[in-house]
mmCIF file of C-alpha atoms in Angstrom:
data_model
loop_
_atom_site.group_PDB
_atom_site.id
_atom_site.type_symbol
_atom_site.label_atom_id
_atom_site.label_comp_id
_atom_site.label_asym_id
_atom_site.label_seq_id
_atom_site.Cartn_x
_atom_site.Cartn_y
_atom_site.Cartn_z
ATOM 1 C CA UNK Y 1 74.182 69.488 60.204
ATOM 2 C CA UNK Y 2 76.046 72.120 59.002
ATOM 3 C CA UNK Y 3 79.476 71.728 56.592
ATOM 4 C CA UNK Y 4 81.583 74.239 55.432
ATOM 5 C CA UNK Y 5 84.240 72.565 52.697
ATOM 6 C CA UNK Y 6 87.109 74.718 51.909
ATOM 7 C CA UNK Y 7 89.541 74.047 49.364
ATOM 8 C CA UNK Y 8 92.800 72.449 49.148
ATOM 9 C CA UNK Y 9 96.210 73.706 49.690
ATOM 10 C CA UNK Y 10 97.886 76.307 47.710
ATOM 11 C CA UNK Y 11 101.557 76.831 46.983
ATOM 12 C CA UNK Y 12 102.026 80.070 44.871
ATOM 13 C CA UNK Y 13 104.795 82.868 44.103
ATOM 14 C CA UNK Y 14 105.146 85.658 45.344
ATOM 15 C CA UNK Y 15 103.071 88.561 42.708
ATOM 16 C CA UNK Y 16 100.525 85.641 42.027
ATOM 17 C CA UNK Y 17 97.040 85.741 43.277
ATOM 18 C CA UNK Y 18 94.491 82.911 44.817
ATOM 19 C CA UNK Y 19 91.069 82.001 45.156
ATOM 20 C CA UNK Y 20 90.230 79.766 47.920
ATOM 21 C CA UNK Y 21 86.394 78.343 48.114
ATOM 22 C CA UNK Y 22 84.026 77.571 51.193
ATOM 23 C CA UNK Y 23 81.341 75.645 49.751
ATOM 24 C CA UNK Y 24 78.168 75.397 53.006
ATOM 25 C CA UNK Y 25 75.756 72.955 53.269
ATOM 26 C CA UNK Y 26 73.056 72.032 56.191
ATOM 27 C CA UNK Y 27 71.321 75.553 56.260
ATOM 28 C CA UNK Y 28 70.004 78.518 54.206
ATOM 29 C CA UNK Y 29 72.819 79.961 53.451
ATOM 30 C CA UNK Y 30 71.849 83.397 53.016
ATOM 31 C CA UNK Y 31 70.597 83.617 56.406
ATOM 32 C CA UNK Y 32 73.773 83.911 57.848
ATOM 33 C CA UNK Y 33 76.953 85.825 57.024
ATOM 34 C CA UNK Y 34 80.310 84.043 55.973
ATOM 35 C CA UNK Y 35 83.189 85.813 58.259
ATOM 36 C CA UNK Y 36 86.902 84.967 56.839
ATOM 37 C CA UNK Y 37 90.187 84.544 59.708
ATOM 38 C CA UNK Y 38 93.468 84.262 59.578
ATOM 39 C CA UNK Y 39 96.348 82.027 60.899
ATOM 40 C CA UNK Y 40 99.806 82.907 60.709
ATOM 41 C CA UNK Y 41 102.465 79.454 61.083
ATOM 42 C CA UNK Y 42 102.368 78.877 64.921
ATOM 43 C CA UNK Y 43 100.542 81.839 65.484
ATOM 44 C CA UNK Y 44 96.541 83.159 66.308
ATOM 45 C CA UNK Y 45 93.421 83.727 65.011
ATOM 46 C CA UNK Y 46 92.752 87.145 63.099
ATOM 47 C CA UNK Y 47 89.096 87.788 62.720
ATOM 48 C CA UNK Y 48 89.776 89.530 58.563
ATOM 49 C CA UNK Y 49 86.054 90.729 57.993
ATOM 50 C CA UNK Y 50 82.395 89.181 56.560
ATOM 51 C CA UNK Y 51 80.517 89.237 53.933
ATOM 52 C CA UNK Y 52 76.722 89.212 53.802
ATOM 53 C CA UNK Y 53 75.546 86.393 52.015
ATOM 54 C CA UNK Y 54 72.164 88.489 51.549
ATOM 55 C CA UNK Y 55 73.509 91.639 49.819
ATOM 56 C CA UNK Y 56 76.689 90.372 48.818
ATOM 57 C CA UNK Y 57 78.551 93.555 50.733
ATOM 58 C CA UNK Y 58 81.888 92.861 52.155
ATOM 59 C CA UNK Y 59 83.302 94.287 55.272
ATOM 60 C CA UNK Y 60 86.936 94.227 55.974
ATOM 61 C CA UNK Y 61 88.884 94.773 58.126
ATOM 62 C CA UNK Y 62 91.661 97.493 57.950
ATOM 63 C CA UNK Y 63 94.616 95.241 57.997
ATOM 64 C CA UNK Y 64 92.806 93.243 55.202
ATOM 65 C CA UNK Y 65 92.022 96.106 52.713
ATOM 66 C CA UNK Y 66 93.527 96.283 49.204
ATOM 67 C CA UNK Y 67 94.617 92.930 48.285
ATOM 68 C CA UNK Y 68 91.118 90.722 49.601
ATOM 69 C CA UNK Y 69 88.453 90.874 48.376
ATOM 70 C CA UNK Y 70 84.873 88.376 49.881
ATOM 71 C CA UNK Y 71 82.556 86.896 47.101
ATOM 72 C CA UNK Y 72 80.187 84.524 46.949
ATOM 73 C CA UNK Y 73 78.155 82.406 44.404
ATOM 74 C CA UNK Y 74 74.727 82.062 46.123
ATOM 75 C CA UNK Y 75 73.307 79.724 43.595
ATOM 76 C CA UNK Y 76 75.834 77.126 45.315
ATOM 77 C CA UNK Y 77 76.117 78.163 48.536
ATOM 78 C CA UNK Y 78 79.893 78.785 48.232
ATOM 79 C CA UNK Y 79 81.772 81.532 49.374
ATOM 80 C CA UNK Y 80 85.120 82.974 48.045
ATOM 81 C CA UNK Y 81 88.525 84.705 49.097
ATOM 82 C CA UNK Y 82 90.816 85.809 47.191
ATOM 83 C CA UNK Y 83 94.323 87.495 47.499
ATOM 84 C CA UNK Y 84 95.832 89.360 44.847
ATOM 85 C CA UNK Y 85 99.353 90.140 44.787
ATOM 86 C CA UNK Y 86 100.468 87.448 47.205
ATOM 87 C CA UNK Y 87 103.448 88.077 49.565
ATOM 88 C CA UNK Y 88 105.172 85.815 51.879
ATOM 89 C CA UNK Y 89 103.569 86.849 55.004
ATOM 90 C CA UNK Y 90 100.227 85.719 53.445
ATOM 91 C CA UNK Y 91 101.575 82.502 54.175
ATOM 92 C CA UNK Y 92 98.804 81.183 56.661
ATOM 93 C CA UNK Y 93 95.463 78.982 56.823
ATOM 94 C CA UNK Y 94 92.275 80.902 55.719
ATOM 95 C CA UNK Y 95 88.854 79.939 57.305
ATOM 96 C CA UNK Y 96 85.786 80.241 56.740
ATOM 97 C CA UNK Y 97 83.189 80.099 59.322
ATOM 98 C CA UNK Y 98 79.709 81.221 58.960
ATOM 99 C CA UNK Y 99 77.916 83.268 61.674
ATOM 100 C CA UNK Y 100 77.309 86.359 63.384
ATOM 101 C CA UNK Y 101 79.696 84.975 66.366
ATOM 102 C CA UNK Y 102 81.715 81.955 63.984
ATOM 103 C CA UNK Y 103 79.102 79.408 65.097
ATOM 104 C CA UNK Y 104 80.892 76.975 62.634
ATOM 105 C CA UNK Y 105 84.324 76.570 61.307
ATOM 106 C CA UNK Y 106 85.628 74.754 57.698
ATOM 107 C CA UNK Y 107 88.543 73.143 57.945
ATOM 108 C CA UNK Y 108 90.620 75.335 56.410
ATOM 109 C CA UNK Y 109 92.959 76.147 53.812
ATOM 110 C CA UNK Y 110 96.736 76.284 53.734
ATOM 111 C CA UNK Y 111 98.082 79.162 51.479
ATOM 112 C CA UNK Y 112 101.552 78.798 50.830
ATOM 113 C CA UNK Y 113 103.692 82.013 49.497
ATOM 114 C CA UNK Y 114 107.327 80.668 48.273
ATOM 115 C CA UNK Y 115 109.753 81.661 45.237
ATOM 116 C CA UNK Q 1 90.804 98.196 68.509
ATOM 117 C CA UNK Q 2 90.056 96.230 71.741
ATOM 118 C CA UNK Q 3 92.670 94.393 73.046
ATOM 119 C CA UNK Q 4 92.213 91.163 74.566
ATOM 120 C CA UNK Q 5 94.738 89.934 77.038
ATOM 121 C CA UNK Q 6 94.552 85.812 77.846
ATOM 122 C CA UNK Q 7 96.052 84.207 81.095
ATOM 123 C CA UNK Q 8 98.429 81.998 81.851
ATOM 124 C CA UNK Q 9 99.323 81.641 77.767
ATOM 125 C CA UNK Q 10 100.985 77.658 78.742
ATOM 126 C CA UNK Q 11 98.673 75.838 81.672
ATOM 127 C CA UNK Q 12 99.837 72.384 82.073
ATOM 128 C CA UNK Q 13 97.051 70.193 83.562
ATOM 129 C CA UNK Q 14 96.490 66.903 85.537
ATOM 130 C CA UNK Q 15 94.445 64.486 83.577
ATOM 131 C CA UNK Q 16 91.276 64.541 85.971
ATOM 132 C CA UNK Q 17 91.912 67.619 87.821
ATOM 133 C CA UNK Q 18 90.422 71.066 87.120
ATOM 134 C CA UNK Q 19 91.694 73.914 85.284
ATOM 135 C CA UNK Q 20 91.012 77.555 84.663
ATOM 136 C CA UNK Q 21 91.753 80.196 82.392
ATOM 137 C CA UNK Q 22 91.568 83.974 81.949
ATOM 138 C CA UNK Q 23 90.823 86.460 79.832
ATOM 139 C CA UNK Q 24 90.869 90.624 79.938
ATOM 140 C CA UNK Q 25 89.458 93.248 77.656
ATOM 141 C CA UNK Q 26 90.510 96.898 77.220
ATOM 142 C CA UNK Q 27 87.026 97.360 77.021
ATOM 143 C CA UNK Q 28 83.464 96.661 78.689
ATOM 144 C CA UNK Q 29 81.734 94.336 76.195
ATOM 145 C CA UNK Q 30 78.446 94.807 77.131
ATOM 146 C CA UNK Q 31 76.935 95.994 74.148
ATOM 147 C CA UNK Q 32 74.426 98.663 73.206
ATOM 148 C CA UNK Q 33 71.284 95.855 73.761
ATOM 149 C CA UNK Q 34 72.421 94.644 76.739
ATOM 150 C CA UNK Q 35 74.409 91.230 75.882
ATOM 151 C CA UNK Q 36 78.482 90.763 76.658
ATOM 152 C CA UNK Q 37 79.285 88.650 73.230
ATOM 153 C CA UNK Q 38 82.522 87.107 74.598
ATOM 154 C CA UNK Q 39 82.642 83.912 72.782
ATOM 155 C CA UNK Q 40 85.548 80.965 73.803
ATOM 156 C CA UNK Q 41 86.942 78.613 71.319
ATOM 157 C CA UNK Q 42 88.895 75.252 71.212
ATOM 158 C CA UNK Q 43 91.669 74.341 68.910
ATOM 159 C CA UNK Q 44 93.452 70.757 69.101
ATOM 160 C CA UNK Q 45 96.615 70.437 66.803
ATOM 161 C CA UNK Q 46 95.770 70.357 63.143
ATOM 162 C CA UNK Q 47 92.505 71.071 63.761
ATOM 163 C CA UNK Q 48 90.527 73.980 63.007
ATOM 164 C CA UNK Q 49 88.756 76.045 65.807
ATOM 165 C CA UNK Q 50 85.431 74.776 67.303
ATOM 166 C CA UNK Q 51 83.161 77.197 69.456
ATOM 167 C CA UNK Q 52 82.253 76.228 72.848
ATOM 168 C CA UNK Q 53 80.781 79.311 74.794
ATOM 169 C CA UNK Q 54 78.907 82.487 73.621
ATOM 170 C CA UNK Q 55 77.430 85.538 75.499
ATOM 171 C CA UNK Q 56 80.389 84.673 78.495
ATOM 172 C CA UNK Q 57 77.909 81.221 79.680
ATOM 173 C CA UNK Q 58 76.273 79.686 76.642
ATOM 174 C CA UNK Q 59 77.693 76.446 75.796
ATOM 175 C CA UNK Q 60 77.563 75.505 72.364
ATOM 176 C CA UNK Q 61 75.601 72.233 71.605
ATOM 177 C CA UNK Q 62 77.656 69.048 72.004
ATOM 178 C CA UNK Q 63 79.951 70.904 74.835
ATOM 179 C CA UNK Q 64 80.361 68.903 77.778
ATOM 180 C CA UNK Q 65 78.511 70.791 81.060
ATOM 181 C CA UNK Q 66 82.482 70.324 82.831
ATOM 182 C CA UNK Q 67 83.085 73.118 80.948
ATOM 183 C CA UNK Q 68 81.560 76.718 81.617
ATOM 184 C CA UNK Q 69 82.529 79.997 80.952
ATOM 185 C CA UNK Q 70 81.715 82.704 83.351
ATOM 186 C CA UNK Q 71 82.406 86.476 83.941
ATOM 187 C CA UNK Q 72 81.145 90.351 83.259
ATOM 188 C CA UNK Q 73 82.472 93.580 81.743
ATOM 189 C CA UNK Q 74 86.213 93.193 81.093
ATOM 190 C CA UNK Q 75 87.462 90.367 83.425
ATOM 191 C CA UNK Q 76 85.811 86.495 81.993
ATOM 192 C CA UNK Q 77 86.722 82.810 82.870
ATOM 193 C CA UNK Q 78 86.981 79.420 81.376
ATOM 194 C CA UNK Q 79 86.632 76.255 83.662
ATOM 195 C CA UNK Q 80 87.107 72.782 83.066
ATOM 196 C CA UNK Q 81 86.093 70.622 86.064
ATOM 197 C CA UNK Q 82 87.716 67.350 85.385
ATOM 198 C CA UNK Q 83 90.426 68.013 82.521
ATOM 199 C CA UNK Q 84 90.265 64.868 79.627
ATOM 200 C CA UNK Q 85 93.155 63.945 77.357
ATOM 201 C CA UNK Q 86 89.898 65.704 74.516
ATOM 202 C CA UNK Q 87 90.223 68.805 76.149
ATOM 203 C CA UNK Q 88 93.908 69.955 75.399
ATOM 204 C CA UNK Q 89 94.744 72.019 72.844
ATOM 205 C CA UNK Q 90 94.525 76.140 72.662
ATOM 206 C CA UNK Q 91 91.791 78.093 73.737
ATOM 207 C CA UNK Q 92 91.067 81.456 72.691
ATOM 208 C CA UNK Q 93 88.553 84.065 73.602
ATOM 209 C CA UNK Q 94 86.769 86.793 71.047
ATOM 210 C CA UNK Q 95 85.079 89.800 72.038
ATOM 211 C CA UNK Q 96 82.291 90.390 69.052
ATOM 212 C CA UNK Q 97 80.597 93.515 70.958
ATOM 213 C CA UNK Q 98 82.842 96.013 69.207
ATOM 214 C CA UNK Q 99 84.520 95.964 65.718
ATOM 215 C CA UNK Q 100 86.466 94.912 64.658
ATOM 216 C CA UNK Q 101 86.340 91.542 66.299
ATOM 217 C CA UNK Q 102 89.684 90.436 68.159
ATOM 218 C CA UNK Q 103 90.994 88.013 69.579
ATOM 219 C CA UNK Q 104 93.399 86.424 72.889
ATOM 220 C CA UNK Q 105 96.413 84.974 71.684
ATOM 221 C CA UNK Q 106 95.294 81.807 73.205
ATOM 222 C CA UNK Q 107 96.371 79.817 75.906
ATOM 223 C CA UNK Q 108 97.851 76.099 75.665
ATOM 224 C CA UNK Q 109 96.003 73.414 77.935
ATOM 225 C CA UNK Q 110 99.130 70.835 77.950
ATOM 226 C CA UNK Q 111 99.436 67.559 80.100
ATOM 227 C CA UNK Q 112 102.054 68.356 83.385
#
């Protein structure tokens, strides 16, 4: 069946950056894209782009330009985000979930932003 | 961006009765080849989001057939039959026939 294993939690400062991992299992990974979303403390679900696990080309979208950046390491089926220059409002849970229409979900990871 | 407008955002249920949910787009979302890709998902507390429905009917495997999904162009349902104690939680529709996708700011299925 398919997995996707983000993770753990993050606490970082504000200025720092972080790297949070989706590691799939359960199907060829390169046969489907990894799509990254957002969600803000109490609030919901913002859809931040894809990568294709084939060519390795990111996608983003505008709200998510700049400070993201989509990776992957296709010799371990993992995929990567990371944010660079980390503000508070970054505070949120990241997910992974692979798919052209998020067929499956991790079970996402809690990034932190605090001084 | 297309907007996506859900309805009512609270919907406090009867354990056993049915329940129904809406959701609007600023757009049609029939696509170019002829599918609507509005998808429905399911979030309990704590959990992370779990797909149900995809191309407005097309329920996931595992979904219980109490729940369907139904609707055309901009205007789409979500029906629950017989509401279970499993079922609550927030739902959310997507709209993947334009980008960026987007999202409904979700609607809470709560005991009465």
């Amino acid at each position: 069946q398919v997995q996707l294993v983000q993770s753990g939690s993050e606490l970082k400062k504000p200025g720092a950056s972080v790297k949070v991992s989706c590691k799939a299992s359960g199907y060829i990974f390169t046969n489907y894209g990894m799509n990254w979303v957002r969600q803000a403390p109490g609030q919901g679900l913002e859809w931040m782009g894809w990568i294709n696990t084939n060519t390795g080309n990111p996608t983003y979208v505008q709200d998510f330009t700049g400070r993201f950046v989509f990776s992957l390491d296709t010799a371990v089926s993992t995929a990567f985000m990371q944010i660079f220059s980390l503000q508070a409002d970054d505070t949120a849970v990241y997910y992974c979930t692979m798919g052209p229409y998020l067929d499956h979900w991790g079970q996402g990871t809690l990034v932190t932003v605090s001084s | 961006d297309v907007v996506m407008t859900q309805s009512p955002l609270s919907l406090p249920v009867t354990l056993g009765q049915p329940a129904s949910m809406s959701c609007g787009s600023s757009q049609s979302l029939v696509s170019s080849d002829g599918n609507t890709y509005l998808s429905w998902f399911h979030q309990r507390p704590g959990q992370s989001p779990r797909r149900l429905i995809n191309k407005v009917s097309e329920r996931d495997s595992g979904v219980p057939d109490r729940i369907s999904g139904s609707g055309s162009g901009t205007d789409f349902t979500l029906t629950i039959s017989r509401v279970e104690a499993e079922d609550l939680g927030v739902y959310y529709c997507m709209q993947g026939t334009h980008w960026p996708y987007t999202f409904g700011q979700g609607t809470n299925l709560e005991i009465k």
